[in-house]
């Protein structure tokens, strides 16, 4: 044995077992229990799958899709094409053993166990939903090395923490067609989410065909609505992925689009047109007319036939009461019936609607405004205004789901959503009260998204909310979450999601098909302004405003800025030269970028609004370079230099084009450290 071979042999002896014990876990959500083995299961074209036991067709479909995804990633030509009940089981390397077909309903068993050894993979589940969840785990386990593709040996026992793990998609403020919904359902399934909350009616659009009242969609949608055949297609598609579909028909407020064709439902005479702007509007249904309930009985009866899930969402949010207050008939009705205020009037309305839903075998879900002592406790309260509403409803005996803190349209970092727990470990609720909290939902409100940008506002951040709702409460290591989120984000692309690829495409359009390199360096450290600031900076967005500017291309969370700011923090902690080199390298890139970007900006009028911010990034980088050099040399800064640096920081901190430079914070830290010297 020559010396190299000896070293290689020693390396294998020492390092390989170590490696086997510290697999990079790229699972999201993290399973309940996981024990790594030391070997690997090698994936070859011989790989086949068989399903044993009793399963709904969806498990065969899911197994077939898993096979296609493995084939797509690896380029392996598997002999097996479709997995059916006829697929041979004795020789199959992946055996799926399922006890019974599932019903896609609240509380269905989704547990599974997955055992990978060197020769075979066993996926066992009670219901086929567990099989679906386990297949997604298996797909996330795939790795590669010099010998090819493999699954690491592992034993996983897994089940969700919460039974309700949802994503709301608003298709009203901006129309989002069938293919957008389908690819997002695939994304949800990949991270084990199981409720698609379909926000179908709004001030800005009535997005579902009604055969009973066709004027609703014909006049309320600009022609952008889902036919009932498409709705069935979505329900089937979701069901095939173990996802419940809960439609929301928002009432009595947020209902302007209903009144375009049916002004007689409203509390003020109209006429009405589709609302093009955002916010809380005055139009509201008239809860004092019997006609309203006759109409809603027929409409909800039609919808109850269409949607199989036991739950139906009636909205109930943000009724400002303006038209109720102004309507003499409604005021008289309230007096005659001892209804003290608008909240009580809405509770009266909700109870009438509840009777209708109950008649059609449905249970009610609504936003936290429906919480009222006049409401029975067998309804589900969705808390959006604050976690205290979830606590309050659980204490009063209601079931609840959390959305406050999961508003992904507010463009907050993944970390913020990730640490937001429906039942935090320090919760003061009793065990019985805790058990009423069913889970949560991320909400993709659509004021500022289009089919082109919506995926990037949903993914990858929604994956960390999915983990919060599935994984044990103790799983909350933020750094590890970000590491895994990056891996999962990339995998989500294979489902057709556009959150990564549309970035380059949008930048290309912004440059008019010039080189996007310099623009990317710049936009990589930008984020859209947070919360609802985008509506408060001098631009009035409407339903048909362009969503193609830099702010729309910029990602909700800049990973470059995060890494840069972290390197600054480490450098300030221990003066590490490696971190200094990282931040100096970034400063040089940003300093040089402006000259190159400027020629692109000059040639692309859509980019003009960003010129001064690009200049500010270069100035910021120059200041940062000087600050780092001073700190490294252990020198002090002149007072006049510090004054100037503060001016640069303040300038760079001002949003432009509704975006913010996310690296200002790191440079500010450097300046503060110098100022303290
Ligand atoms: C809501 O965000 N108005 C439920």
Short mmCIF file of N, CA and C in Angstrom, two decimals, residues 169 171 175-187 196 198 224-226 230 233-234 237 241 450-452 454-455 458-459 495-498:
data_model
loop_
_atom_site.label_atom_id
_atom_site.label_comp_id
_atom_site.label_asym_id
_atom_site.label_seq_id
_atom_site.Cartn_x
_atom_site.Cartn_y
_atom_site.Cartn_z
N UNK A 169 -55.02 30.97 0.04
CA UNK A 169 -54.66 31.70 -1.18
C UNK A 169 -55.86 32.55 -1.60
N UNK A 171 -57.58 34.55 -4.28
CA UNK A 171 -57.56 34.61 -5.75
C UNK A 171 -58.43 35.77 -6.24
N UNK A 175 -56.34 37.93 -9.71
CA UNK A 175 -56.76 36.62 -10.21
C UNK A 175 -55.56 35.70 -10.34
N UNK A 176 -55.71 34.48 -9.80
CA UNK A 176 -54.67 33.46 -9.90
C UNK A 176 -55.31 32.21 -10.49
N UNK A 177 -54.93 31.83 -11.69
CA UNK A 177 -55.64 30.74 -12.37
C UNK A 177 -55.26 29.35 -11.87
N UNK A 178 -55.92 28.38 -12.49
CA UNK A 178 -55.83 26.97 -12.09
C UNK A 178 -54.40 26.46 -11.89
N UNK A 179 -53.51 26.76 -12.84
CA UNK A 179 -52.17 26.16 -12.76
C UNK A 179 -51.39 26.72 -11.56
N UNK A 180 -51.70 27.96 -11.17
CA UNK A 180 -51.04 28.52 -9.97
C UNK A 180 -51.48 27.73 -8.74
N UNK A 181 -52.77 27.46 -8.67
CA UNK A 181 -53.28 26.71 -7.52
C UNK A 181 -52.68 25.31 -7.49
N UNK A 182 -52.63 24.67 -8.65
CA UNK A 182 -52.13 23.29 -8.67
C UNK A 182 -50.68 23.21 -8.22
N UNK A 183 -49.84 24.10 -8.73
CA UNK A 183 -48.42 23.97 -8.35
C UNK A 183 -48.23 24.29 -6.87
N UNK A 184 -49.07 25.18 -6.33
CA UNK A 184 -48.96 25.47 -4.90
C UNK A 184 -49.51 24.33 -4.04
N UNK A 185 -50.49 23.61 -4.55
CA UNK A 185 -50.95 22.40 -3.85
C UNK A 185 -49.83 21.37 -3.80
N UNK A 186 -49.08 21.26 -4.89
CA UNK A 186 -47.92 20.35 -4.88
C UNK A 186 -46.89 20.79 -3.85
N UNK A 187 -46.67 22.11 -3.77
CA UNK A 187 -45.72 22.62 -2.78
C UNK A 187 -46.20 22.32 -1.37
N UNK A 196 -56.12 23.58 2.15
CA UNK A 196 -56.09 24.69 1.20
C UNK A 196 -57.33 25.54 1.47
N UNK A 198 -59.40 28.48 0.40
CA UNK A 198 -59.55 29.13 -0.90
C UNK A 198 -60.42 30.37 -0.73
N UNK A 224 -62.85 36.58 -14.85
CA UNK A 224 -61.81 35.76 -14.22
C UNK A 224 -62.41 35.03 -13.02
N UNK A 225 -62.87 33.81 -13.27
CA UNK A 225 -63.46 33.01 -12.19
C UNK A 225 -63.22 31.54 -12.49
N UNK A 226 -63.38 30.69 -11.46
CA UNK A 226 -63.25 29.24 -11.63
C UNK A 226 -64.61 28.67 -11.99
N UNK A 230 -63.76 23.32 -12.99
CA UNK A 230 -62.39 23.59 -12.51
C UNK A 230 -62.30 23.42 -11.00
N UNK A 233 -61.97 19.92 -10.31
CA UNK A 233 -60.61 19.50 -10.68
C UNK A 233 -59.62 19.82 -9.56
N UNK A 234 -59.76 21.01 -8.99
CA UNK A 234 -58.87 21.41 -7.89
C UNK A 234 -59.12 20.54 -6.65
N UNK A 237 -57.57 17.26 -7.28
CA UNK A 237 -56.10 17.39 -7.29
C UNK A 237 -55.59 17.50 -5.85
N UNK A 241 -53.59 14.65 -3.05
CA UNK A 241 -52.39 14.98 -2.28
C UNK A 241 -52.70 15.07 -0.78
N UNK A 450 -49.13 38.66 -8.45
CA UNK A 450 -49.71 38.20 -9.72
C UNK A 450 -49.28 36.74 -9.90
N UNK A 451 -49.80 36.07 -10.92
CA UNK A 451 -49.35 34.68 -11.15
C UNK A 451 -47.82 34.58 -11.26
N UNK A 452 -47.20 35.65 -11.70
CA UNK A 452 -45.74 35.64 -11.89
C UNK A 452 -44.97 35.74 -10.56
N UNK A 454 -46.47 35.38 -7.24
CA UNK A 454 -47.10 34.86 -6.02
C UNK A 454 -46.27 33.73 -5.38
N UNK A 455 -45.67 32.87 -6.20
CA UNK A 455 -44.91 31.76 -5.60
C UNK A 455 -43.77 32.28 -4.73
N UNK A 458 -44.99 33.15 -1.42
CA UNK A 458 -45.43 32.00 -0.61
C UNK A 458 -44.22 31.15 -0.20
N UNK A 459 -43.34 30.89 -1.15
CA UNK A 459 -42.22 29.97 -0.92
C UNK A 459 -40.89 30.71 -0.94
N UNK A 495 -41.44 20.94 -8.66
CA UNK A 495 -42.91 20.84 -8.73
C UNK A 495 -43.49 21.92 -9.64
N UNK A 496 -42.63 22.69 -10.26
CA UNK A 496 -43.12 23.73 -11.17
C UNK A 496 -43.29 25.08 -10.50
N UNK A 497 -42.96 25.17 -9.21
CA UNK A 497 -43.06 26.47 -8.53
C UNK A 497 -42.00 27.41 -9.10
N UNK A 498 -42.34 28.69 -9.16
CA UNK A 498 -41.52 29.65 -9.92
C UNK A 498 -40.77 30.63 -9.02
#
